[in-house]
Coordinates of C-alpha atoms and ligand atoms in Angstrom, one line a residue:
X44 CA -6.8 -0.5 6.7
X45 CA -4.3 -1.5 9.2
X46 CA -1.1 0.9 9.7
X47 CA 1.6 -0.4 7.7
X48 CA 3.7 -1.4 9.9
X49 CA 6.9 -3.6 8.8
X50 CA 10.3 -4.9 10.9
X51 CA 13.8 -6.8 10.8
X52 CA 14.4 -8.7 13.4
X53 CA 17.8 -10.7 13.0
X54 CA 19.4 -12.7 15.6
X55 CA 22.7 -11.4 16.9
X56 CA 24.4 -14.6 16.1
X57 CA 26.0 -13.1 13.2
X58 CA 27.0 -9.8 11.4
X59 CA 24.7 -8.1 8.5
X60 CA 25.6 -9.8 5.7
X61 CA 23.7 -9.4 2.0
X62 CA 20.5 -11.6 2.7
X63 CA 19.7 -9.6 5.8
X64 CA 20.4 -6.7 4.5
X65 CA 18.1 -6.9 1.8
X66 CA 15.6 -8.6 3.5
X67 CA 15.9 -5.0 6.2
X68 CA 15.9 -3.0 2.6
X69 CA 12.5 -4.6 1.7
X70 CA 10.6 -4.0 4.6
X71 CA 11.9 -0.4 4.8
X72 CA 11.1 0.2 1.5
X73 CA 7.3 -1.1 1.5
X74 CA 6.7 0.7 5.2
X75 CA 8.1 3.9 3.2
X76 CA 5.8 3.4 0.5
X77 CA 2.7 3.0 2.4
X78 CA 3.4 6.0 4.8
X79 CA 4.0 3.0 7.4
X80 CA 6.6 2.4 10.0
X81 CA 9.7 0.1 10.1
X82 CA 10.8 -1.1 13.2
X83 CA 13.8 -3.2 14.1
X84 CA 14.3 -5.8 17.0
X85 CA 16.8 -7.8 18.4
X86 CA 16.2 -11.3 18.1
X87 CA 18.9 -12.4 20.8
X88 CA 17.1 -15.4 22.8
X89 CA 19.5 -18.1 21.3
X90 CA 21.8 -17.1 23.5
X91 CA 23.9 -19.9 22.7
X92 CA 24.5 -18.5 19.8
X93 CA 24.8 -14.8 20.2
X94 CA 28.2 -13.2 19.1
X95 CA 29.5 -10.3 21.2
X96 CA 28.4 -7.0 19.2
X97 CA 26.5 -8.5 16.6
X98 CA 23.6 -6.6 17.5
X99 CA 24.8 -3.3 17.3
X100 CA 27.4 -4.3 14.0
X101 CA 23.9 -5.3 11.9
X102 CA 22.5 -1.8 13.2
X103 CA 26.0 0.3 11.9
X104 CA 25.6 -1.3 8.4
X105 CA 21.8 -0.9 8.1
X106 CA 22.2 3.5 9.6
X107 CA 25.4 3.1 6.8
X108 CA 23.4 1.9 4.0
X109 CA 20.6 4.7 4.8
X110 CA 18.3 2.6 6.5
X111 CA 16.5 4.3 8.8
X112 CA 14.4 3.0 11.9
X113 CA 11.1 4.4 13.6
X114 CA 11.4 1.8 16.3
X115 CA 14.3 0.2 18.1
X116 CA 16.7 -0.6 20.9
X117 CA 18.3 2.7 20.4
X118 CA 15.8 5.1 20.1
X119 CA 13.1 3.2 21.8
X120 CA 9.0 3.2 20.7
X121 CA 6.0 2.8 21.9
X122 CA 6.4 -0.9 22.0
X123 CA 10.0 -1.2 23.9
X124 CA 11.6 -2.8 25.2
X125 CA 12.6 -3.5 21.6
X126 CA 15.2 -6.3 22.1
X127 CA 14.2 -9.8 23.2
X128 CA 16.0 -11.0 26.0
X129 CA 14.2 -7.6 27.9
X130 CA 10.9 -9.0 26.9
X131 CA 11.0 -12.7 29.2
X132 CA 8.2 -11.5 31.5
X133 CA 6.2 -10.6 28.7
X134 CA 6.6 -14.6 27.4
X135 CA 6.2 -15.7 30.5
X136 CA 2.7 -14.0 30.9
X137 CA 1.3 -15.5 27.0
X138 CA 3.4 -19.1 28.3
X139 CA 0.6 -19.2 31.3
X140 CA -2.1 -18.2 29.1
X141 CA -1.3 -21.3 26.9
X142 CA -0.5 -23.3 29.6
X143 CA -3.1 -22.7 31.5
X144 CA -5.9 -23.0 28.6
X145 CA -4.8 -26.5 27.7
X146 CA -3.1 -25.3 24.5
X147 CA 0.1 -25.7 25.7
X148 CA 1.9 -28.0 28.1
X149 CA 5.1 -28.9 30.4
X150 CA 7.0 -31.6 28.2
X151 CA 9.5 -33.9 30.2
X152 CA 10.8 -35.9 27.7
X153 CA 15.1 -35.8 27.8
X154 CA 17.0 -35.4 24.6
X155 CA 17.6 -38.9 25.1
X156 CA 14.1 -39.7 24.2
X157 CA 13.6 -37.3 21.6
X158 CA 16.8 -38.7 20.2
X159 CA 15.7 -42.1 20.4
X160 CA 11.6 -41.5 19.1
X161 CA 13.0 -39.9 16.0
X162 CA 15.5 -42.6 14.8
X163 CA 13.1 -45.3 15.5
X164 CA 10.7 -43.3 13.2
X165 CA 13.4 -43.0 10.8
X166 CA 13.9 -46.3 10.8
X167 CA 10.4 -46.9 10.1
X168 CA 10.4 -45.1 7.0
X169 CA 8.5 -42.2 8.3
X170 CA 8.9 -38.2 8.6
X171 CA 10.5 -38.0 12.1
X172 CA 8.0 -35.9 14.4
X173 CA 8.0 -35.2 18.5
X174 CA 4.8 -38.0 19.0
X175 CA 3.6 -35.7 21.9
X176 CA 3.0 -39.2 24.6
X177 CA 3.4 -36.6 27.2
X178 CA 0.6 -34.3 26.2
X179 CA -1.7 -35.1 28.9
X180 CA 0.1 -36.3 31.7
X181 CA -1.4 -36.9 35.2
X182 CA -0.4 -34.5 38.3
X183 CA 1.6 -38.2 39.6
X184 CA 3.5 -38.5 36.4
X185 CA 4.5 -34.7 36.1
X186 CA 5.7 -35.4 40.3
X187 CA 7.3 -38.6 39.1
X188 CA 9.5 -36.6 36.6
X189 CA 10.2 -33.7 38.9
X190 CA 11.3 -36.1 40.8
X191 CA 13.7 -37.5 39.0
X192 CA 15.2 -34.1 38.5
X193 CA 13.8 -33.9 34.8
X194 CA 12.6 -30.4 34.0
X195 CA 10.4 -29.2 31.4
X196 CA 10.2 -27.6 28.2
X197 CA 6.9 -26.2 27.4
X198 CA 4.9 -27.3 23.7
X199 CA 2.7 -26.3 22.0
X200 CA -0.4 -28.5 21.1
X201 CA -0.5 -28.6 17.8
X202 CA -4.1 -30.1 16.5
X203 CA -4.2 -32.7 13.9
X204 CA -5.7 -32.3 10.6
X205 CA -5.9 -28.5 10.0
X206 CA -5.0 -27.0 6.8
X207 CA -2.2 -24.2 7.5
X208 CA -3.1 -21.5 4.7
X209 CA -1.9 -18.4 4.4
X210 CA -1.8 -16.1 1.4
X211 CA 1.8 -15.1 0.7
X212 CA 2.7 -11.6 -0.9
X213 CA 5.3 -12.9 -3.1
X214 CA 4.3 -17.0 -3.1
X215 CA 0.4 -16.6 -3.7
X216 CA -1.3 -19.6 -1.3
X217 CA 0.7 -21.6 0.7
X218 CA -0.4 -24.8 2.5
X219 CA 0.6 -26.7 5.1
X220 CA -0.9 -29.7 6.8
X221 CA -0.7 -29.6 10.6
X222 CA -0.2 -33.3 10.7
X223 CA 3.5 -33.2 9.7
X224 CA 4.1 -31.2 12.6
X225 CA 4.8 -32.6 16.2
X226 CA 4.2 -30.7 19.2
X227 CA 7.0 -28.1 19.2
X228 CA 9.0 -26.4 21.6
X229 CA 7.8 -23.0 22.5
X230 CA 9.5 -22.3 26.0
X231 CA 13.2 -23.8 26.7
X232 CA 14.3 -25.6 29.8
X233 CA 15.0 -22.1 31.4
X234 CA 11.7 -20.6 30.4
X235 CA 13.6 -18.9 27.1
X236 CA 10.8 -19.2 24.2
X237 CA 12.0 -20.3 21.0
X238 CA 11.9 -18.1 17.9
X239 CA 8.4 -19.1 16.4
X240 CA 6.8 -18.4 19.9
X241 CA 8.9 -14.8 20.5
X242 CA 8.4 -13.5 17.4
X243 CA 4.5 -14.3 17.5
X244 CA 4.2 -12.4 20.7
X245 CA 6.5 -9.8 19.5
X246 CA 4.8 -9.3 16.0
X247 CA 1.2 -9.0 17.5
X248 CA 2.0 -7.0 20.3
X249 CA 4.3 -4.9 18.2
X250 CA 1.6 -4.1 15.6
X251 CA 3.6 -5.3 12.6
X252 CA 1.3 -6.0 9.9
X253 CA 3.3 -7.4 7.2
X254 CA 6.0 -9.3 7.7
X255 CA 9.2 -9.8 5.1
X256 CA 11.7 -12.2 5.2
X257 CA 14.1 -14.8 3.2
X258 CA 11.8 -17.7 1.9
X259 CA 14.3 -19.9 4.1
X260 CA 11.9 -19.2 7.0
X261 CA 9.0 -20.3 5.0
X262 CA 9.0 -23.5 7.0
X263 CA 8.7 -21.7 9.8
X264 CA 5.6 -19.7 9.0
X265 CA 2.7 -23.0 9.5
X266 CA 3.9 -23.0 13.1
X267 CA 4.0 -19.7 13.8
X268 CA 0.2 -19.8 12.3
X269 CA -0.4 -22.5 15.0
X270 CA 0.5 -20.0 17.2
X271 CA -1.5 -17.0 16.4
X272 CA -4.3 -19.5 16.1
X273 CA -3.6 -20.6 19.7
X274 CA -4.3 -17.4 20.7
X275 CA -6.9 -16.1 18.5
X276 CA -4.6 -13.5 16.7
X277 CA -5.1 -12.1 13.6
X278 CA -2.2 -13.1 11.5
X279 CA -0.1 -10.4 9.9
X280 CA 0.4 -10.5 5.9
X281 CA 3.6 -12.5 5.1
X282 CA 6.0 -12.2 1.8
X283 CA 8.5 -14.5 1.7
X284 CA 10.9 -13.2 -0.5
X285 CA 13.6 -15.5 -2.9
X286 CA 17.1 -16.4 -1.8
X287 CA 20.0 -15.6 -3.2
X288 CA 22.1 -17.7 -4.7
X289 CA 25.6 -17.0 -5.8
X290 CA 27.0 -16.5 -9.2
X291 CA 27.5 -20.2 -10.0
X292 CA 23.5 -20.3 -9.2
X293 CA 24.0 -22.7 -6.2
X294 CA 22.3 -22.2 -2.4
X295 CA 25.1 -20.2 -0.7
X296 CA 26.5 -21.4 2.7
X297 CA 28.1 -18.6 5.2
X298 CA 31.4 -19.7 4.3
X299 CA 31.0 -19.8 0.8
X300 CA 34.1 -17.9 -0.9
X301 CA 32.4 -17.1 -4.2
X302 CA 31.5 -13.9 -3.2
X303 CA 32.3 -11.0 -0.5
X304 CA 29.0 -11.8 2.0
X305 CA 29.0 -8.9 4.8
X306 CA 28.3 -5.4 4.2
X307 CA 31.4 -4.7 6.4
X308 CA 33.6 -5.8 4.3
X309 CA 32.2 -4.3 1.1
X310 CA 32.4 -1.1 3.4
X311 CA 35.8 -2.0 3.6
X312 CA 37.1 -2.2 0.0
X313 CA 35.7 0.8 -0.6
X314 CA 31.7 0.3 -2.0
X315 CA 29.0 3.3 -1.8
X316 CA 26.2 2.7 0.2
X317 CA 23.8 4.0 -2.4
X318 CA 25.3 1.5 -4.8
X319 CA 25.0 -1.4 -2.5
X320 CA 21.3 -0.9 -1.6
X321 CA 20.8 -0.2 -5.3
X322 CA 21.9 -3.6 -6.2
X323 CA 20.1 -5.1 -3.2
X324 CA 16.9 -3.4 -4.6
X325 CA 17.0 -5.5 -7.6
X326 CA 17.9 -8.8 -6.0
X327 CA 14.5 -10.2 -6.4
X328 CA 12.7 -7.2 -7.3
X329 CA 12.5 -5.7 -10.6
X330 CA 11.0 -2.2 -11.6
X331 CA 9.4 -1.7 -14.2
X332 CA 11.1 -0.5 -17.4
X333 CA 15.1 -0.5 -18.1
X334 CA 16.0 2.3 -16.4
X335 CA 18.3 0.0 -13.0
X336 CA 19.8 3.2 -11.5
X337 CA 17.9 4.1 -8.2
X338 CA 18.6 6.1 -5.0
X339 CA 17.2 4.9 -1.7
X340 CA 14.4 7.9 -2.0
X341 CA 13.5 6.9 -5.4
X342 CA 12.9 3.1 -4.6
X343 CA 11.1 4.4 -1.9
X344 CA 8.4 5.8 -4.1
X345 CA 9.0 2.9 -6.9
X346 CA 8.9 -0.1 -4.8
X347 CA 6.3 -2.8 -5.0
X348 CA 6.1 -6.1 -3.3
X349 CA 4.0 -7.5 -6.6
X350 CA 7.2 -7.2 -8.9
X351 CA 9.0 -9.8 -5.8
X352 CA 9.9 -12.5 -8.1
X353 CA 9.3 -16.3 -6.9
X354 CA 12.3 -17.6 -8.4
X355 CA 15.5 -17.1 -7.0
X356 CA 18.2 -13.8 -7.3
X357 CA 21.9 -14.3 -8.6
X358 CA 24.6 -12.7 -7.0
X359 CA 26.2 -11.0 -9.9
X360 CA 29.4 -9.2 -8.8
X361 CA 30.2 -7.5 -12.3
X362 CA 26.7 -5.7 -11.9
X363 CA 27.5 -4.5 -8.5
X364 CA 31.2 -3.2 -9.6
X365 CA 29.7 -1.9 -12.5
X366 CA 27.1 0.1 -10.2
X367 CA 29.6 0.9 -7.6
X368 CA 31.6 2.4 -10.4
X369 CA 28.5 3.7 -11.7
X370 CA 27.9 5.9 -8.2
X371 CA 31.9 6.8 -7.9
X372 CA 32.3 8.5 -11.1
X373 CA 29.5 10.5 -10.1
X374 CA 30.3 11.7 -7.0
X375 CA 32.2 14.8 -5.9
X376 CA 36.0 14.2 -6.0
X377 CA 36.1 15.6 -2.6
X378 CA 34.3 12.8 -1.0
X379 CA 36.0 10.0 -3.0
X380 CA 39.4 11.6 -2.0
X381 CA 38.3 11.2 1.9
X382 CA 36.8 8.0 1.3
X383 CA 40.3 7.2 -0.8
X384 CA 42.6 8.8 2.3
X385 CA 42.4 5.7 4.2
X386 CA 43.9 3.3 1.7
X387 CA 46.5 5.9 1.1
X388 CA 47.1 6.1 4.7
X389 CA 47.5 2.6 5.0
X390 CA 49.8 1.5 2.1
X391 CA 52.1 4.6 3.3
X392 CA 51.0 6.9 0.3
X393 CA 50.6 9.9 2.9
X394 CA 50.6 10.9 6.1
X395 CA 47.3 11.9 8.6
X396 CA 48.1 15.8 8.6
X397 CA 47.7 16.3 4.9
X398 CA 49.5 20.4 4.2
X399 CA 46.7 22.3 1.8
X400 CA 49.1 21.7 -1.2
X401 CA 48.8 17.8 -0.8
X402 CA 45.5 17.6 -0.8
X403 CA 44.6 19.7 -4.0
X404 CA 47.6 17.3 -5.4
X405 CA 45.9 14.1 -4.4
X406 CA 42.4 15.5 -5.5
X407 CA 43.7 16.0 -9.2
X408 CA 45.2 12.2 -8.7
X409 CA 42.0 10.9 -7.5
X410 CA 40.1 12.3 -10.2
X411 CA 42.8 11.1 -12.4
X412 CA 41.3 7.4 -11.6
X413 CA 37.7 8.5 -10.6
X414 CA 36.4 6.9 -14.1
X415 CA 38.2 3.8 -13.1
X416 CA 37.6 2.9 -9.9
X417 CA 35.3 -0.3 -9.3
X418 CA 35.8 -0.1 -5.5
X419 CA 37.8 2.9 -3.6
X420 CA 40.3 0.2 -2.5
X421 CA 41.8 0.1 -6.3
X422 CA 43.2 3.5 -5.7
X423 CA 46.1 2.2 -4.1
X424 CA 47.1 -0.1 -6.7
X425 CA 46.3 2.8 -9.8
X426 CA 48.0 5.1 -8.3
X427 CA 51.5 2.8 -7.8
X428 CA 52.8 4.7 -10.1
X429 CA 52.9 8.4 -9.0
X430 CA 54.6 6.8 -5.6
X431 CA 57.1 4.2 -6.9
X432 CA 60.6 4.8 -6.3
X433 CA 62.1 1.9 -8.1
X434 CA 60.3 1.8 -11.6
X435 CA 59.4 -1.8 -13.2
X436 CA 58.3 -2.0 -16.5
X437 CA 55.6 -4.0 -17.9
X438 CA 56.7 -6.3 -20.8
X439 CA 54.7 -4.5 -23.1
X440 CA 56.6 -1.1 -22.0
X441 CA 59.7 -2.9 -22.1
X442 CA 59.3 -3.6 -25.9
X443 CA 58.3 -0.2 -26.9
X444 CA 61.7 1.5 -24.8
X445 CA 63.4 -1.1 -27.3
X446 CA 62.7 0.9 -30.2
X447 CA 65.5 2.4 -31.9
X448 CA 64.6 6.0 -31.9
X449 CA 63.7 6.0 -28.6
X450 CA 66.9 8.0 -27.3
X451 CA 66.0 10.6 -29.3
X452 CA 62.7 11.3 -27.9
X453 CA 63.7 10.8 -24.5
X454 CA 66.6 12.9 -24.9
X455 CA 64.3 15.8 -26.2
X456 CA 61.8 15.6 -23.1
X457 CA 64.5 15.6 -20.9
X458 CA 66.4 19.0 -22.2
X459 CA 62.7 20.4 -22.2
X460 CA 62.1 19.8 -18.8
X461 CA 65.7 20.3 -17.4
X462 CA 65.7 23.5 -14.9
X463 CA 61.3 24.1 -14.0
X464 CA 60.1 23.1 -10.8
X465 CA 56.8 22.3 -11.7
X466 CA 55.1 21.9 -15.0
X467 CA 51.7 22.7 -16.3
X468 CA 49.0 20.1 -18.0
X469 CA 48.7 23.6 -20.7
X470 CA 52.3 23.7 -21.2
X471 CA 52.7 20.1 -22.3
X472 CA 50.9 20.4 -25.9
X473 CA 53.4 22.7 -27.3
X474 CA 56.3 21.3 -25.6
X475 CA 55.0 18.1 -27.2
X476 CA 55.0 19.4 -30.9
X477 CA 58.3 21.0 -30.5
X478 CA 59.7 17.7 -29.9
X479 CA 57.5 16.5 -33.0
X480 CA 59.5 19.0 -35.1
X481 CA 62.8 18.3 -33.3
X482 CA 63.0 14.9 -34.1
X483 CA 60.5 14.0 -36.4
X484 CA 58.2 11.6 -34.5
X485 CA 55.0 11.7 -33.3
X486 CA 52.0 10.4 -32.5
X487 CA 52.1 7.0 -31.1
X488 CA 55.6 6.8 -31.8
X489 CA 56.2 10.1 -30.0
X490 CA 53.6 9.1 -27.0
X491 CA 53.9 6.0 -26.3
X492 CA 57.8 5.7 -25.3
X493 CA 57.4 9.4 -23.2
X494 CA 54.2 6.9 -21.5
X495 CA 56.2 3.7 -21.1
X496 CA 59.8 5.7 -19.6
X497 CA 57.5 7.7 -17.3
X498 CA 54.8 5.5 -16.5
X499 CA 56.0 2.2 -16.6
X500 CA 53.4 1.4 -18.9
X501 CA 52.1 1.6 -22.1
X502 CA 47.9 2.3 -21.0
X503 CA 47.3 4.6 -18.7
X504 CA 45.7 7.6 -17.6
X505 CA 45.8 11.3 -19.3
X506 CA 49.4 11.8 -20.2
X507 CA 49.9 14.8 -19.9
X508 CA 47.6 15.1 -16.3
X509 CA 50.3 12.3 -15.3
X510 CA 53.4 14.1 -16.4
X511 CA 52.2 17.6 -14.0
X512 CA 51.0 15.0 -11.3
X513 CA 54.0 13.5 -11.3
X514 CA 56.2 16.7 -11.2
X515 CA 59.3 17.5 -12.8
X516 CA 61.5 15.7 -10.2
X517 CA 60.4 12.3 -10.3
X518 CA 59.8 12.5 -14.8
X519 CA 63.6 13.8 -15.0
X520 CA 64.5 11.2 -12.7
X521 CA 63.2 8.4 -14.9
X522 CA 64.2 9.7 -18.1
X523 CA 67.6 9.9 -16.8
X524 CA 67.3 6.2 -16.1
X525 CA 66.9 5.0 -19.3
X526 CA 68.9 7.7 -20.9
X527 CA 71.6 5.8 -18.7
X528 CA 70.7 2.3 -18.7
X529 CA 68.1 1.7 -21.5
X530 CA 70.0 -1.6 -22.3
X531 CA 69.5 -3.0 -18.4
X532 CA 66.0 -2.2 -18.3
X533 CA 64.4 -3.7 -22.0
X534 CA 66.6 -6.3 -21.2
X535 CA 68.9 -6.3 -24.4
Ligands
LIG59 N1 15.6 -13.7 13.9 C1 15.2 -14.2 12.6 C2 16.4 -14.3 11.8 O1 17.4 -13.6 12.1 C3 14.1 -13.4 12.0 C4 13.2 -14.2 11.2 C5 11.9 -13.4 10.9 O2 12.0 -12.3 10.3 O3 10.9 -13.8 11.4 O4 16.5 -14.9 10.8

């Protein structure tokens, strides 16, 4: 057998966003599994359509998620040059073959024509197709049209009634009928070949034996069949793999708001990698068993293009929270707190030179939250609390300071605390039960007003992790508050 040999090739007309990203996770993933190679190339001959960077943005994500190349732009490989637009030559040279073998030819028709042919088809009730007049034009009627400053494109010659088969890794057989498909553009005005010519070319001389991509592109697949059989290529093995749809189970468009689309931005908010190619993994595939907790490694070993499902994935974004949450509660406090420093820095929570003291006090506050957080960016908002100047009470906080004994408690917490610096998370228990036999109360009648006057709120983290976190300072300073205006803040 054939070297596996597997490749991504977006187009850098956009940034990495989930469907690309998975479709690069797939192909990684079976290369990996067969010992193979995974190569990536830039598809950037639509110049018209290339965005500044892209290129390079989709490669950052992919080295991000763990997705690691044998092949590329970067790096190079024994097939560079590894992005398109360095390849034209190369074209040029398989254009003349066609060309010059009859299986291709220089097609003058303006977009006038084209235009015109395919509404008068429509018209007629039929499938609009290029009618390929100009197939076989005489050396005076190419002249003529030089002439009149028309210049070509360059089509391909696609033969009439041929069965396009191919057996797909996902789909099973696949058919196609050649006779619903006109002569199509292989080579632009400018001598730029179109996608399903480049990536022919590109794929066979590249070695790429199986090929994985969004089942959008099967369409695409019968011509590009047309062209390997133009040139008497063995075809590689194709697996077109299921789209995604998003959580309402509808086709999703770029600008579809349902769900966060790039990988930049989940980077952003604060998402693991190993949690975003976890959930990619099981966009389509399933393994077999329960067990949906994987590392990159392990799918590399577990991954298998037979359990590729036909039928479509659904975005769920409770799943990937709940995995993402899965991953941070997991990981060392020390990289969540670097990965949290960020968000801090931004909101104004700390500054960039961080004193050894601050950080072990902002590792004990991340890991106060660690069980909690969804997506690193939450931190910002959990943590409101421990930064607030001003405190605001939630209504629910606001009814429990209403209570009458509450004065009593708060009182007792205050004298306890009057005069340390700092208090201990150990010291808290039996300053707790002294109160209790002070004044009587405990339980959720002695916790719950010493949460809501010093939190703000009546659920929350470890109490008495909050009430060291917090320091002495800032806990007098709101028992004081509602020692002195109680009435203001429960609003009676
Ligand atoms: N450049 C194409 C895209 O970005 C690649 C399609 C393929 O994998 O053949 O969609």
């Amino acid at each position: 057998m054939d070297r596996v040999r597997t490749r991504y090739a977006p187009s850098p007309t956009g940034y990495l966003h989930i469907g690309g990203a998975r479709t690069a996770l797939f192909s990684f993933l079976y290369a990996k599994k067969h010992g193979g190679d995974f190569i990536l190339r830039i598809e950037d001959t639509d110049t018209e359509r290339n965005v500044e960077g892209a290129g390079e943005e989709q490669m950052d994500g992919l080295r991000w998620l763990g997705i690691e190349w044998d092949e590329s732009v970067d790096i190079g490989g024994p097939y560079a040059p590894y992005r398109c637009m360095e390849r034209l030559d190369i074209y040029q040279t398989y254009l003349n073959q066609l060309l010059a073998e009859g299986k291709a030819y220089y097609s003058y028709a303006t977009k006038e024509e084209i235009e015109k042919e395919r509404e008068e088809q429509l018209a007629r009730g039929e499938a609009p197709k290029y009618s390929g007049w100009d197939r076989d034009l005489t050396a005076e009627e190419r002249a003529k049209y030089e002439k009149e400053g028309r210049v070509p494109t360059v089509r391909l010659k696609v033969p009439s009634g041929k069965q396009l088969v191919f057996q797909d890794l996902v789909r099973g057989e696949v058919s196609f009928e050649s006779d619903g498909i006109g002569d199509f553009v292989i080579a632009r005005e400018d001598g730029r070949p179109t996608y399903n010519f480049a990536v022919v070319v590109d794929d066979y001389l590249m070695k790429i034996s199986h090929i994985f991509r969004g089942e959008e592109h099967i369409s695409n697949t019968p011509k590009q069949l047309l062209v390997y059989q133009a040139f008497g290529w063995k075809t590689p093995i194709f697996g077109h793999i299921p789209l995604i749809l998003n959580p309402e189970g509808k086709k999703m468009s770029k600008r579809d708001g349902s769900i966060v689309q790039f990988i930049s931005q989940y980077r952003e908010l604060g998402f693991l990698p190993e949690a975003i190619v976890n959930f990619l993994s099981l966009l389509g595939w399933s393994p077999e068993g329960e067990e949906e907790i994987f590392s990159l490694e392990e799918l590399c070993n577990l991954f298998g293009i037979e359990r590729v499902s036909k039928s479509p994935a659904i975005f769920d974004t409770a799943k990937l929270k709940w995995m993402n949450n899965h991953y941070i509660k997991r990981a060392d406090t020390e990289r969540i707190l670097d990965l949290a420093l960020p968000y801090l820095e931004k909101a104004g929570r700390v500054t960039g030179d961080l004193q050894e003291g601050d950080r072990a006090w902002l590792k004990r506050l991340i890991g106060l939250y660690q069980e909690q957080l969804d997506q690193i960016s939450d931190i910002v908002q959990l943590t409101d609390l421990f930064f607030r100047e001003e405190m605001t009470y939630s209504e629910e906080a606001k009814q429990v300071l209403s209570e009458d004994h509450i004065p009593v408690v708060l009182a007792a917490l205050l004298e306890k605390l009057q005069g340390k610096e700092e208090i201990q998370v150990a010291e808290l228990q039996p300053l707790f039960k002294q109160i209790q036999k002070e004044t009587g109360y405990k339980g959720k009648q002695l916790f719950m007003p010493i949460r809501a006057a010093v939190t703000g709120e009546v659920h929350g983290p470890d109490l008495k992790e909050s009430i060291s976190l917090l320091g002495v300072q800032k806990v007098l300073q709101r028992l004081q508050t509602l020692v002195d205006k109680r009435e203001e803040v429960v609003g009676k």
